[in-house]
Every structure is written in structure tokens, then in C-alpha cells.
PDB file of C-alpha atoms in Angstrom:
ATOM      1  CA  UNK D1201     -19.333  75.286 -77.808  1.00 41.00           C
ATOM      2  CA  UNK D1202     -17.104  77.083 -80.304  1.00 38.00           C
ATOM      3  CA  UNK D1203     -16.408  80.882 -80.136  1.00 40.00           C
ATOM      4  CA  UNK D1204     -17.808  82.619 -83.155  1.00 38.00           C
ATOM      5  CA  UNK D1205     -15.151  84.716 -85.190  1.00 40.00           C
ATOM      6  CA  UNK D1206     -15.439  88.541 -85.621  1.00 41.00           C
ATOM      7  CA  UNK D1207     -16.377  89.188 -89.425  1.00 42.00           C
ATOM      8  CA  UNK D1208     -14.191  90.950 -91.315  1.00 41.00           C
ATOM      9  CA  UNK D1209     -15.780  92.588 -94.440  1.00 42.00           C
ATOM     10  CA  UNK D1210     -14.527  94.112 -97.449  1.00 39.00           C
ATOM     11  CA  UNK D1211     -10.640  93.961 -98.601  1.00 41.00           C
ATOM     12  CA  UNK D1212     -10.283  93.272 -94.387  1.00 41.00           C
ATOM     13  CA  UNK D1213     -10.984  89.245 -95.283  1.00 36.00           C
ATOM     14  CA  UNK D1214      -8.043  87.062 -95.653  1.00 38.00           C
ATOM     15  CA  UNK D1215      -6.848  86.482 -99.124  1.00 39.00           C
ATOM     16  CA  UNK D1216      -9.626  89.175-100.081  1.00 41.00           C
ATOM     17  CA  UNK D1217     -12.193  87.188-100.659  1.00 43.00           C
ATOM     18  CA  UNK D1218     -15.425  87.915 -99.089  1.00 41.00           C
ATOM     19  CA  UNK D1219     -17.632  85.943 -96.958  1.00 40.00           C
ATOM     20  CA  UNK D1220     -21.020  86.933 -99.218  1.00 43.00           C
ATOM     21  CA  UNK D1221     -19.477  85.175-102.113  1.00 43.00           C
ATOM     22  CA  UNK D1222     -20.220  81.510-100.454  1.00 40.00           C
ATOM     23  CA  UNK D1223     -16.198  81.189 -99.783  1.00 41.00           C
ATOM     24  CA  UNK D1224     -16.242  81.215 -96.186  1.00 44.00           C
ATOM     25  CA  UNK D1225     -13.873  78.357 -94.294  1.00 46.00           C
ATOM     26  CA  UNK D1226     -13.982  77.028 -90.853  1.00 41.00           C
ATOM     27  CA  UNK D1227     -10.674  76.410 -89.086  1.00 46.00           C
ATOM     28  CA  UNK D1228      -9.704  72.836 -89.114  1.00 41.00           C
ATOM     29  CA  UNK D1229      -9.128  73.165 -85.432  1.00 52.00           C
ATOM     30  CA  UNK D1230     -10.890  75.396 -83.841  1.00 81.00           C
ATOM     31  CA  UNK D1231     -10.488  74.521 -80.020  1.00 91.00           C
ATOM     32  CA  UNK D1232      -7.546  77.112 -78.393  1.00 95.00           C
ATOM     33  CA  UNK D1233      -4.106  75.977 -78.849  1.00 95.00           C
ATOM     34  CA  UNK D1234      -3.659  75.607 -75.086  1.00 97.00           C
ATOM     35  CA  UNK D1235      -6.285  72.510 -75.307  1.00 97.00           C
ATOM     36  CA  UNK D1236      -4.783  71.193 -78.308  1.00 97.00           C
ATOM     37  CA  UNK D1237      -1.329  71.215 -76.069  1.00 97.00           C
ATOM     38  CA  UNK D1238      -2.944  69.378 -73.434  1.00 98.00           C
ATOM     39  CA  UNK D1239      -4.289  66.788 -75.555  1.00 98.00           C
ATOM     40  CA  UNK D1240      -1.229  66.158 -77.557  1.00 98.00           C
ATOM     41  CA  UNK D1241       0.900  65.851 -74.425  1.00 98.00           C
ATOM     42  CA  UNK D1242      -1.744  63.293 -72.881  1.00 98.00           C
ATOM     43  CA  UNK D1243      -1.556  61.281 -76.406  1.00 98.00           C
ATOM     44  CA  UNK D1244       2.196  61.549 -76.101  1.00 98.00           C
ATOM     45  CA  UNK D1245       2.619  59.986 -72.961  1.00 98.00           C
ATOM     46  CA  UNK D1246       0.090  57.414 -73.493  1.00 97.00           C
ATOM     47  CA  UNK D1247       2.236  56.033 -76.566  1.00 97.00           C
ATOM     48  CA  UNK D1248       5.656  56.240 -74.943  1.00 97.00           C
ATOM     49  CA  UNK D1249       3.665  54.747 -72.011  1.00 95.00           C
ATOM     50  CA  UNK D1250       1.936  51.998 -73.996  1.00 95.00           C
ATOM     51  CA  UNK D1251       4.205  51.671 -77.247  1.00 96.00           C
ATOM     52  CA  UNK D1252       7.954  52.397 -75.932  1.00 97.00           C
ATOM     53  CA  UNK D1253       8.125  51.342 -72.825  1.00 96.00           C
ATOM     54  CA  UNK D1254       8.861  47.911 -71.909  1.00 96.00           C
ATOM     55  CA  UNK D1255       5.918  46.243 -69.731  1.00 94.00           C
ATOM     56  CA  UNK D1256       8.305  46.234 -66.666  1.00 96.00           C
ATOM     57  CA  UNK D1257       9.005  50.086 -67.272  1.00 96.00           C
ATOM     58  CA  UNK D1258       5.217  50.987 -67.766  1.00 95.00           C
ATOM     59  CA  UNK D1259       4.356  49.336 -64.874  1.00 94.00           C
ATOM     60  CA  UNK D1260       6.987  51.429 -62.987  1.00 96.00           C
ATOM     61  CA  UNK D1261       5.621  54.373 -64.460  1.00 96.00           C
ATOM     62  CA  UNK D1262       2.218  53.834 -63.176  1.00 94.00           C
ATOM     63  CA  UNK D1263       3.520  52.858 -59.425  1.00 94.00           C
ATOM     64  CA  UNK D1264       5.656  55.908 -59.712  1.00 96.00           C
ATOM     65  CA  UNK D1265       3.430  58.500 -60.480  1.00 97.00           C
ATOM     66  CA  UNK D1266      -0.341  57.370 -60.112  1.00 96.00           C
ATOM     67  CA  UNK D1267      -1.939  58.110 -56.897  1.00 96.00           C
ATOM     68  CA  UNK D1268      -2.875  55.796 -54.238  1.00 95.00           C
ATOM     69  CA  UNK D1269      -4.203  56.168 -50.959  1.00 95.00           C
ATOM     70  CA  UNK D1270      -1.444  53.386 -49.244  1.00 94.00           C
ATOM     71  CA  UNK D1271       0.857  56.379 -49.270  1.00 94.00           C
ATOM     72  CA  UNK D1272      -0.692  58.645 -46.665  1.00 95.00           C
ATOM     73  CA  UNK D1273      -1.164  55.746 -44.213  1.00 93.00           C
ATOM     74  CA  UNK D1274       3.120  55.659 -43.526  1.00 91.00           C
ATOM     75  CA  UNK D1275       5.187  58.678 -42.555  1.00 90.00           C
ATOM     76  CA  UNK D1276       7.011  60.443 -45.174  1.00 89.00           C
ATOM     77  CA  UNK D1277       9.733  59.743 -43.625  1.00 88.00           C
ATOM     78  CA  UNK D1278       9.431  56.402 -44.083  1.00 89.00           C
ATOM     79  CA  UNK D1279       9.046  56.846 -47.965  1.00 90.00           C
ATOM     80  CA  UNK D1280      10.078  58.595 -51.253  1.00 92.00           C
ATOM     81  CA  UNK D1281       8.612  61.543 -52.813  1.00 94.00           C
ATOM     82  CA  UNK D1282       5.919  59.633 -54.271  1.00 95.00           C
ATOM     83  CA  UNK D1283       3.335  61.122 -52.193  1.00 95.00           C
ATOM     84  CA  UNK D1284       3.864  64.569 -53.048  1.00 96.00           C
ATOM     85  CA  UNK D1285       4.023  64.965 -56.759  1.00 97.00           C
ATOM     86  CA  UNK D1286       1.311  61.746 -57.545  1.00 97.00           C
ATOM     87  CA  UNK D1287      -2.119  63.952 -56.182  1.00 98.00           C
ATOM     88  CA  UNK D1288      -1.389  65.389 -59.757  1.00 98.00           C
ATOM     89  CA  UNK D1289       1.231  63.353 -62.204  1.00 98.00           C
ATOM     90  CA  UNK D1290      -1.725  60.726 -61.684  1.00 97.00           C
ATOM     91  CA  UNK D1291      -3.929  63.101 -64.019  1.00 97.00           C
ATOM     92  CA  UNK D1292      -1.233  62.858 -67.129  1.00 98.00           C
ATOM     93  CA  UNK D1293      -1.920  58.872 -67.181  1.00 96.00           C
ATOM     94  CA  UNK D1294      -4.349  56.276 -69.244  1.00 94.00           C
ATOM     95  CA  UNK D1295      -5.024  53.108 -68.505  1.00 90.00           C
ATOM     96  CA  UNK D1296      -6.108  52.467 -72.350  1.00 92.00           C
ATOM     97  CA  UNK D1297      -6.572  54.021 -75.577  1.00 94.00           C
ATOM     98  CA  UNK D1298     -10.499  54.158 -74.784  1.00 92.00           C
ATOM     99  CA  UNK D1299      -9.877  56.129 -71.535  1.00 92.00           C
ATOM    100  CA  UNK D1300      -7.734  58.613 -73.187  1.00 95.00           C
ATOM    101  CA  UNK D1301     -10.068  59.295 -76.123  1.00 95.00           C
ATOM    102  CA  UNK D1302     -12.818  59.460 -73.887  1.00 93.00           C
ATOM    103  CA  UNK D1303     -11.436  62.060 -71.417  1.00 95.00           C
ATOM    104  CA  UNK D1304      -9.846  63.818 -74.327  1.00 97.00           C
ATOM    105  CA  UNK D1305     -13.465  64.364 -75.744  1.00 96.00           C
ATOM    106  CA  UNK D1306     -14.669  65.764 -72.616  1.00 96.00           C
ATOM    107  CA  UNK D1307     -11.662  67.726 -72.358  1.00 97.00           C
ATOM    108  CA  UNK D1308     -12.077  69.345 -75.305  1.00 97.00           C
ATOM    109  CA  UNK D1309     -16.038  69.991 -75.108  1.00 95.00           C
ATOM    110  CA  UNK D1310     -15.478  71.572 -71.453  1.00 96.00           C
ATOM    111  CA  UNK D1311     -11.918  72.763 -71.580  1.00 97.00           C
ATOM    112  CA  UNK D1312     -12.222  74.739 -74.668  1.00 96.00           C
ATOM    113  CA  UNK D1313     -14.883  77.644 -72.986  1.00 95.00           C
ATOM    114  CA  UNK D1314     -13.137  77.181 -69.554  1.00 97.00           C
ATOM    115  CA  UNK D1315      -9.580  78.005 -70.876  1.00 97.00           C
ATOM    116  CA  UNK D1316     -10.911  81.004 -73.285  1.00 95.00           C
ATOM    117  CA  UNK D1317     -12.277  82.451 -70.481  1.00 95.00           C
ATOM    118  CA  UNK D1318      -9.662  82.583 -67.914  1.00 97.00           C
ATOM    119  CA  UNK D1319      -6.707  82.366 -69.878  1.00 96.00           C
ATOM    120  CA  UNK D1320      -3.826  79.766 -69.932  1.00 97.00           C
ATOM    121  CA  UNK D1321      -1.854  80.449 -66.341  1.00 97.00           C
ATOM    122  CA  UNK D1322      -5.486  80.403 -64.358  1.00 98.00           C
ATOM    123  CA  UNK D1323      -6.488  77.231 -66.380  1.00 98.00           C
ATOM    124  CA  UNK D1324      -3.198  75.508 -65.296  1.00 98.00           C
ATOM    125  CA  UNK D1325      -3.755  76.401 -61.654  1.00 98.00           C
ATOM    126  CA  UNK D1326      -7.082  74.807 -62.024  1.00 98.00           C
ATOM    127  CA  UNK D1327      -5.504  71.882 -63.050  1.00 98.00           C
ATOM    128  CA  UNK D1328      -3.343  71.483 -60.671  1.00 98.00           C
ATOM    129  CA  UNK D1329      -5.729  72.069 -57.842  1.00 98.00           C
ATOM    130  CA  UNK D1330      -9.163  69.845 -59.368  1.00 98.00           C
ATOM    131  CA  UNK D1331      -6.581  66.701 -59.599  1.00 98.00           C
ATOM    132  CA  UNK D1332      -5.619  67.300 -55.886  1.00 98.00           C
ATOM    133  CA  UNK D1333      -9.232  67.567 -54.729  1.00 98.00           C
ATOM    134  CA  UNK D1334     -10.112  64.826 -56.512  1.00 97.00           C
ATOM    135  CA  UNK D1335      -7.063  62.977 -55.338  1.00 97.00           C
ATOM    136  CA  UNK D1336      -7.744  64.001 -51.662  1.00 97.00           C
ATOM    137  CA  UNK D1337     -11.490  62.785 -51.886  1.00 96.00           C
ATOM    138  CA  UNK D1338     -10.517  59.525 -53.459  1.00 95.00           C
ATOM    139  CA  UNK D1339      -7.841  58.958 -50.913  1.00 96.00           C
ATOM    140  CA  UNK D1340     -10.761  60.324 -47.518  1.00 96.00           C
ATOM    141  CA  UNK D1341     -13.356  57.879 -49.579  1.00 94.00           C
ATOM    142  CA  UNK D1342     -10.409  54.617 -49.908  1.00 93.00           C
ATOM    143  CA  UNK D1343      -8.185  55.168 -46.863  1.00 94.00           C
ATOM    144  CA  UNK D1344      -5.244  53.070 -46.915  1.00 91.00           C
ATOM    145  CA  UNK D1345      -6.209  50.923 -50.015  1.00 91.00           C
ATOM    146  CA  UNK D1346      -3.502  49.201 -51.814  1.00 90.00           C
ATOM    147  CA  UNK D1347      -4.700  51.079 -55.218  1.00 88.00           C
ATOM    148  CA  UNK D1348      -3.878  53.241 -58.025  1.00 92.00           C
ATOM    149  CA  UNK D1349      -5.965  55.685 -59.943  1.00 94.00           C
ATOM    150  CA  UNK D1350      -4.937  57.371 -62.887  1.00 95.00           C
ATOM    151  CA  UNK D1351      -6.840  59.318 -65.568  1.00 95.00           C
ATOM    152  CA  UNK D1352      -8.158  62.931 -65.962  1.00 96.00           C
ATOM    153  CA  UNK D1353     -11.302  62.469 -65.233  1.00 94.00           C
ATOM    154  CA  UNK D1354     -11.253  64.360 -62.062  1.00 96.00           C
ATOM    155  CA  UNK D1355      -9.723  67.386 -63.377  1.00 98.00           C
ATOM    156  CA  UNK D1356     -12.180  66.903 -66.592  1.00 97.00           C
ATOM    157  CA  UNK D1357     -14.924  67.046 -63.807  1.00 97.00           C
ATOM    158  CA  UNK D1358     -13.850  70.231 -62.533  1.00 98.00           C
ATOM    159  CA  UNK D1359     -13.938  71.927 -65.534  1.00 98.00           C
ATOM    160  CA  UNK D1360     -17.709  70.862 -66.055  1.00 97.00           C
ATOM    161  CA  UNK D1361     -18.284  71.874 -62.563  1.00 97.00           C
ATOM    162  CA  UNK D1362     -16.527  75.493 -63.790  1.00 97.00           C
ATOM    163  CA  UNK D1363     -18.784  76.032 -66.827  1.00 96.00           C
ATOM    164  CA  UNK D1364     -22.056  75.283 -64.785  1.00 96.00           C
ATOM    165  CA  UNK D1365     -20.907  78.680 -63.227  1.00 96.00           C
ATOM    166  CA  UNK D1366     -20.823  80.664 -66.439  1.00 94.00           C
ATOM    167  CA  UNK D1367     -21.914  78.827 -69.638  1.00 90.00           C
ATOM    168  CA  UNK D1368     -25.620  77.363 -68.640  1.00 82.00           C
ATOM    169  CA  UNK D1369     -28.795  78.754 -68.167  1.00 59.00           C
ATOM    170  CA  UNK D1370     -31.720  80.699 -69.900  1.00 56.00           C
ATOM    171  CA  UNK D1371     -29.656  83.264 -72.619  1.00 54.00           C
ATOM    172  CA  UNK D1372     -26.562  81.812 -71.872  1.00 52.00           C
ATOM    173  CA  UNK D1373     -24.192  80.169 -74.915  1.00 49.00           C
ATOM    174  CA  UNK D1374     -20.060  78.991 -74.854  1.00 47.00           C
ATOM    175  CA  UNK D1375     -20.150  80.898 -78.158  1.00 45.00           C
ATOM    176  CA  UNK D1376     -18.960  84.207 -76.091  1.00 45.00           C
ATOM    177  CA  UNK D1377     -16.642  86.567 -77.144  1.00 47.00           C
ATOM    178  CA  UNK D1378     -13.097  86.776 -74.319  1.00 49.00           C
ATOM    179  CA  UNK D1379     -13.473  90.243 -73.993  1.00 52.00           C
ATOM    180  CA  UNK D1380     -17.075  90.477 -73.165  1.00 60.00           C
ATOM    181  CA  UNK D1381     -17.499  87.275 -70.812  1.00 68.00           C
ATOM    182  CA  UNK D1382     -20.955  86.529 -69.391  1.00 83.00           C
ATOM    183  CA  UNK D1383     -21.321  87.451 -65.686  1.00 90.00           C
ATOM    184  CA  UNK D1384     -20.258  84.707 -63.839  1.00 93.00           C
ATOM    185  CA  UNK D1385     -22.868  82.974 -61.539  1.00 95.00           C
ATOM    186  CA  UNK D1386     -22.948  82.809 -57.759  1.00 95.00           C
ATOM    187  CA  UNK D1387     -22.923  79.411 -56.828  1.00 96.00           C
ATOM    188  CA  UNK D1388     -27.056  79.629 -55.461  1.00 96.00           C
ATOM    189  CA  UNK D1389     -27.917  81.520 -58.811  1.00 95.00           C
ATOM    190  CA  UNK D1390     -26.567  78.650 -60.958  1.00 95.00           C
ATOM    191  CA  UNK D1391     -28.299  76.041 -58.643  1.00 95.00           C
ATOM    192  CA  UNK D1392     -31.667  77.952 -59.835  1.00 94.00           C
ATOM    193  CA  UNK D1393     -31.178  77.392 -63.521  1.00 94.00           C
ATOM    194  CA  UNK D1394     -32.720  74.745 -64.716  1.00 94.00           C
ATOM    195  CA  UNK D1395     -30.269  73.728 -67.223  1.00 93.00           C
ATOM    196  CA  UNK D1396     -27.453  73.864 -64.473  1.00 95.00           C
ATOM    197  CA  UNK D1397     -29.639  71.407 -62.230  1.00 95.00           C
ATOM    198  CA  UNK D1398     -30.326  69.152 -64.565  1.00 95.00           C
ATOM    199  CA  UNK D1399     -26.564  69.071 -65.762  1.00 95.00           C
ATOM    200  CA  UNK D1400     -25.799  68.097 -62.324  1.00 96.00           C
ATOM    201  CA  UNK D1401     -28.291  65.724 -61.510  1.00 96.00           C
ATOM    202  CA  UNK D1402     -27.513  63.564 -64.759  1.00 94.00           C
ATOM    203  CA  UNK D1403     -23.675  64.174 -63.974  1.00 94.00           C
ATOM    204  CA  UNK D1404     -24.602  62.571 -60.317  1.00 93.00           C
ATOM    205  CA  UNK D1405     -26.516  60.086 -61.430  1.00 91.00           C
ATOM    206  CA  UNK D1406     -23.818  58.484 -64.277  1.00 86.00           C
ATOM    207  CA  UNK D1407     -21.370  58.713 -60.927  1.00 86.00           C
ATOM    208  CA  UNK D1408     -24.065  56.787 -58.928  1.00 83.00           C
ATOM    209  CA  UNK D1409     -24.662  53.893 -61.436  1.00 82.00           C
ATOM    210  CA  UNK D1410     -20.548  53.847 -60.991  1.00 76.00           C
ATOM    211  CA  UNK D1411     -20.609  53.631 -57.191  1.00 73.00           C
ATOM    212  CA  UNK D1412     -22.665  50.767 -56.734  1.00 72.00           C
ATOM    213  CA  UNK D1413     -20.670  48.747 -58.887  1.00 59.00           C
ATOM    214  CA  UNK D1414     -23.067  48.411 -61.920  1.00 47.00           C
ATOM    215  CA  UNK D1415     -20.816  47.248 -65.018  1.00 43.00           C
ATOM    216  CA  UNK D1416     -19.559  49.655 -67.776  1.00 39.00           C
ATOM    217  CA  UNK D1417     -18.731  48.301 -71.606  1.00 37.00           C
ATOM    218  CA  UNK D1418     -15.509  47.695 -72.959  1.00 38.00           C
ATOM    219  CA  UNK D1419     -11.735  48.990 -72.117  1.00 38.00           C
ATOM    220  CA  UNK D1420     -13.567  51.495 -69.394  1.00 41.00           C
ATOM    221  CA  UNK D1421     -14.937  48.468 -67.248  1.00 40.00           C
ATOM    222  CA  UNK D1422     -12.832  48.396 -64.738  1.00 52.00           C
ATOM    223  CA  UNK D1423     -12.786  50.232 -61.438  1.00 68.00           C
ATOM    224  CA  UNK D1424     -13.711  53.735 -62.006  1.00 78.00           C
ATOM    225  CA  UNK D1425     -12.653  56.458 -59.806  1.00 85.00           C
ATOM    226  CA  UNK D1426     -16.224  58.232 -59.293  1.00 90.00           C
ATOM    227  CA  UNK D1427     -15.106  59.816 -55.881  1.00 93.00           C
ATOM    228  CA  UNK D1428     -12.477  61.992 -57.904  1.00 94.00           C
ATOM    229  CA  UNK D1429     -14.749  62.868 -60.376  1.00 95.00           C
ATOM    230  CA  UNK D1430     -17.043  64.033 -57.534  1.00 96.00           C
ATOM    231  CA  UNK D1431     -14.017  65.773 -55.917  1.00 97.00           C
ATOM    232  CA  UNK D1432     -13.141  67.481 -59.012  1.00 97.00           C
ATOM    233  CA  UNK D1433     -16.434  68.736 -59.749  1.00 98.00           C
ATOM    234  CA  UNK D1434     -16.930  70.634 -56.338  1.00 97.00           C
ATOM    235  CA  UNK D1435     -13.634  72.103 -57.069  1.00 98.00           C
ATOM    236  CA  UNK D1436     -15.002  73.661 -60.024  1.00 98.00           C
ATOM    237  CA  UNK D1437     -18.091  74.620 -59.216  1.00 98.00           C
ATOM    238  CA  UNK D1438     -17.628  75.427 -55.553  1.00 98.00           C
ATOM    239  CA  UNK D1439     -14.250  77.292 -56.124  1.00 97.00           C
ATOM    240  CA  UNK D1440     -14.317  78.502 -60.112  1.00 98.00           C
ATOM    241  CA  UNK D1441     -14.430  82.234 -58.518  1.00 97.00           C
ATOM    242  CA  UNK D1442     -10.528  81.825 -57.395  1.00 97.00           C
ATOM    243  CA  UNK D1443      -9.616  81.216 -60.714  1.00 98.00           C
ATOM    244  CA  UNK D1444     -11.627  83.398 -62.808  1.00 97.00           C
ATOM    245  CA  UNK D1445     -11.071  87.016 -64.494  1.00 93.00           C
ATOM    246  CA  UNK D1446     -11.999  89.525 -62.118  1.00 90.00           C
ATOM    247  CA  UNK D1447     -15.408  90.938 -63.125  1.00 79.00           C
ATOM    248  CA  UNK D1448     -15.735  94.230 -64.928  1.00 70.00           C
ATOM    249  CA  UNK D1449     -17.989  96.749 -64.018  1.00 62.00           C
ATOM    250  CA  UNK D1450     -19.137  99.037 -66.510  1.00 53.00           C
TER     251      UNK D1450
END
């Protein structure tokens, strides 16, 4: 899922070496700076949360910045402003190192082509809206429940949905030049692509397995907010045109 670099020739090759001499070198991190910044930010937050804070402060952090449907049962004037920021801030917290690593892997895989296509500011807007979309569906499904949701899975699901609109299907690849992106598929056209349909079907099946309560393995074996995944995916898949760059007409 990496962009193929433009090949310089002759003396334009860095250091004067030609790629034909076998000295071609790949970069250590073949991801946009924005994705590296996101990964580093999530890692720093988890490090502070799990290592530097006392157990009481770590619990306060999750309560203060995690998302809970219970906050929307009571009047906003009867509580603090957590109801306002938690639909976003929950996406920056993680419950375990395995949880963080799992989300980080998928963020790198799907965030890379999406960010390269739409740019940093649009990517940030997609993060905010998809985080809120995941929280909204989670709140509707679990209305009034005193649960706390944390994790970037809803946002990552939105990135998966967004990728379905341009990166999958016959003749399509995420190895694209940002100045000549592939045309954005309409929702109906995307759903006619076999690759997209298979991907969505497998993704939905995985969330269905979680929804019916089939246990997971390891540190991810706790309750998983499958509804937030679906809410985020719908934002990314159905609303990608809002965040995509304007299409050029040749």
C-alpha cells in the first residue's frame, strides 16, 4: 500500500549513484509524516496513561476522556462538558499494548493511502467526524448504559470504508501518484466491484462475530464496540466524497 517513488536518472540520483548499479535503497519508513505523527501521538498517550500515571489518575483519564452513552441521558446543564469532547477524545486512548498495536497496524495500512490522497487537513476532519459517527451509533445501540468506550477502531473503520471508494477493484491499486489519483467511485459503482463487496462482507462478518459475543483471544478479549466500527465505516464509505479532493476533469 505504498506509493511508488519517481525514478530519477543519471546524475539526478541522490549521491550520484544510478539505480541500475544495484544500490537502490528503500526508505526506512515508507509512510506519510502525518501517519507517523498519528502513530507516535497514540503511542505517547498510551505510554503516559500506562506508565507515568498512578492507577487512580489513569482511571480518571479514561473516565474523563472515554466515551459513555450514559452522559446523554442527563441534561447537559446537570454535568460537566465531557459530553462535548469525549466523542473525539476516546479515539486517542487504548486499553492495552496489544489494543494499541492492533489499531496502529491497521491505521498504517489504510491511513497511508487515504492521507496521501486527501491531505492532512482533510484527513484530520475525517478523523473527527468518523470518531463522532462511531460514538453516535454506539450511543444509540447502548443508550443509557454506564459503559466506557476507548480506541481508534471507529476511525480506522472509516479509513477502510474510504479506501473502498478509490483503492479497490479491477485495475486499481493504492500505489498511486497523489497528483494523478484514480477517479473516486460512486457508492453504487463501488458496490459493483467484486473486491469491494468481498472486503465489506468479510469485514461485516468479523463484526457480526463480535456482536453475537464470540470470544476473542488475548488482551483484546474484552468487550469490543462493534457498533462504533460500523458507524465509522458508514462515515468513511458513504461520506468519502465530502473529504476527498475535488476531482479534476481532463
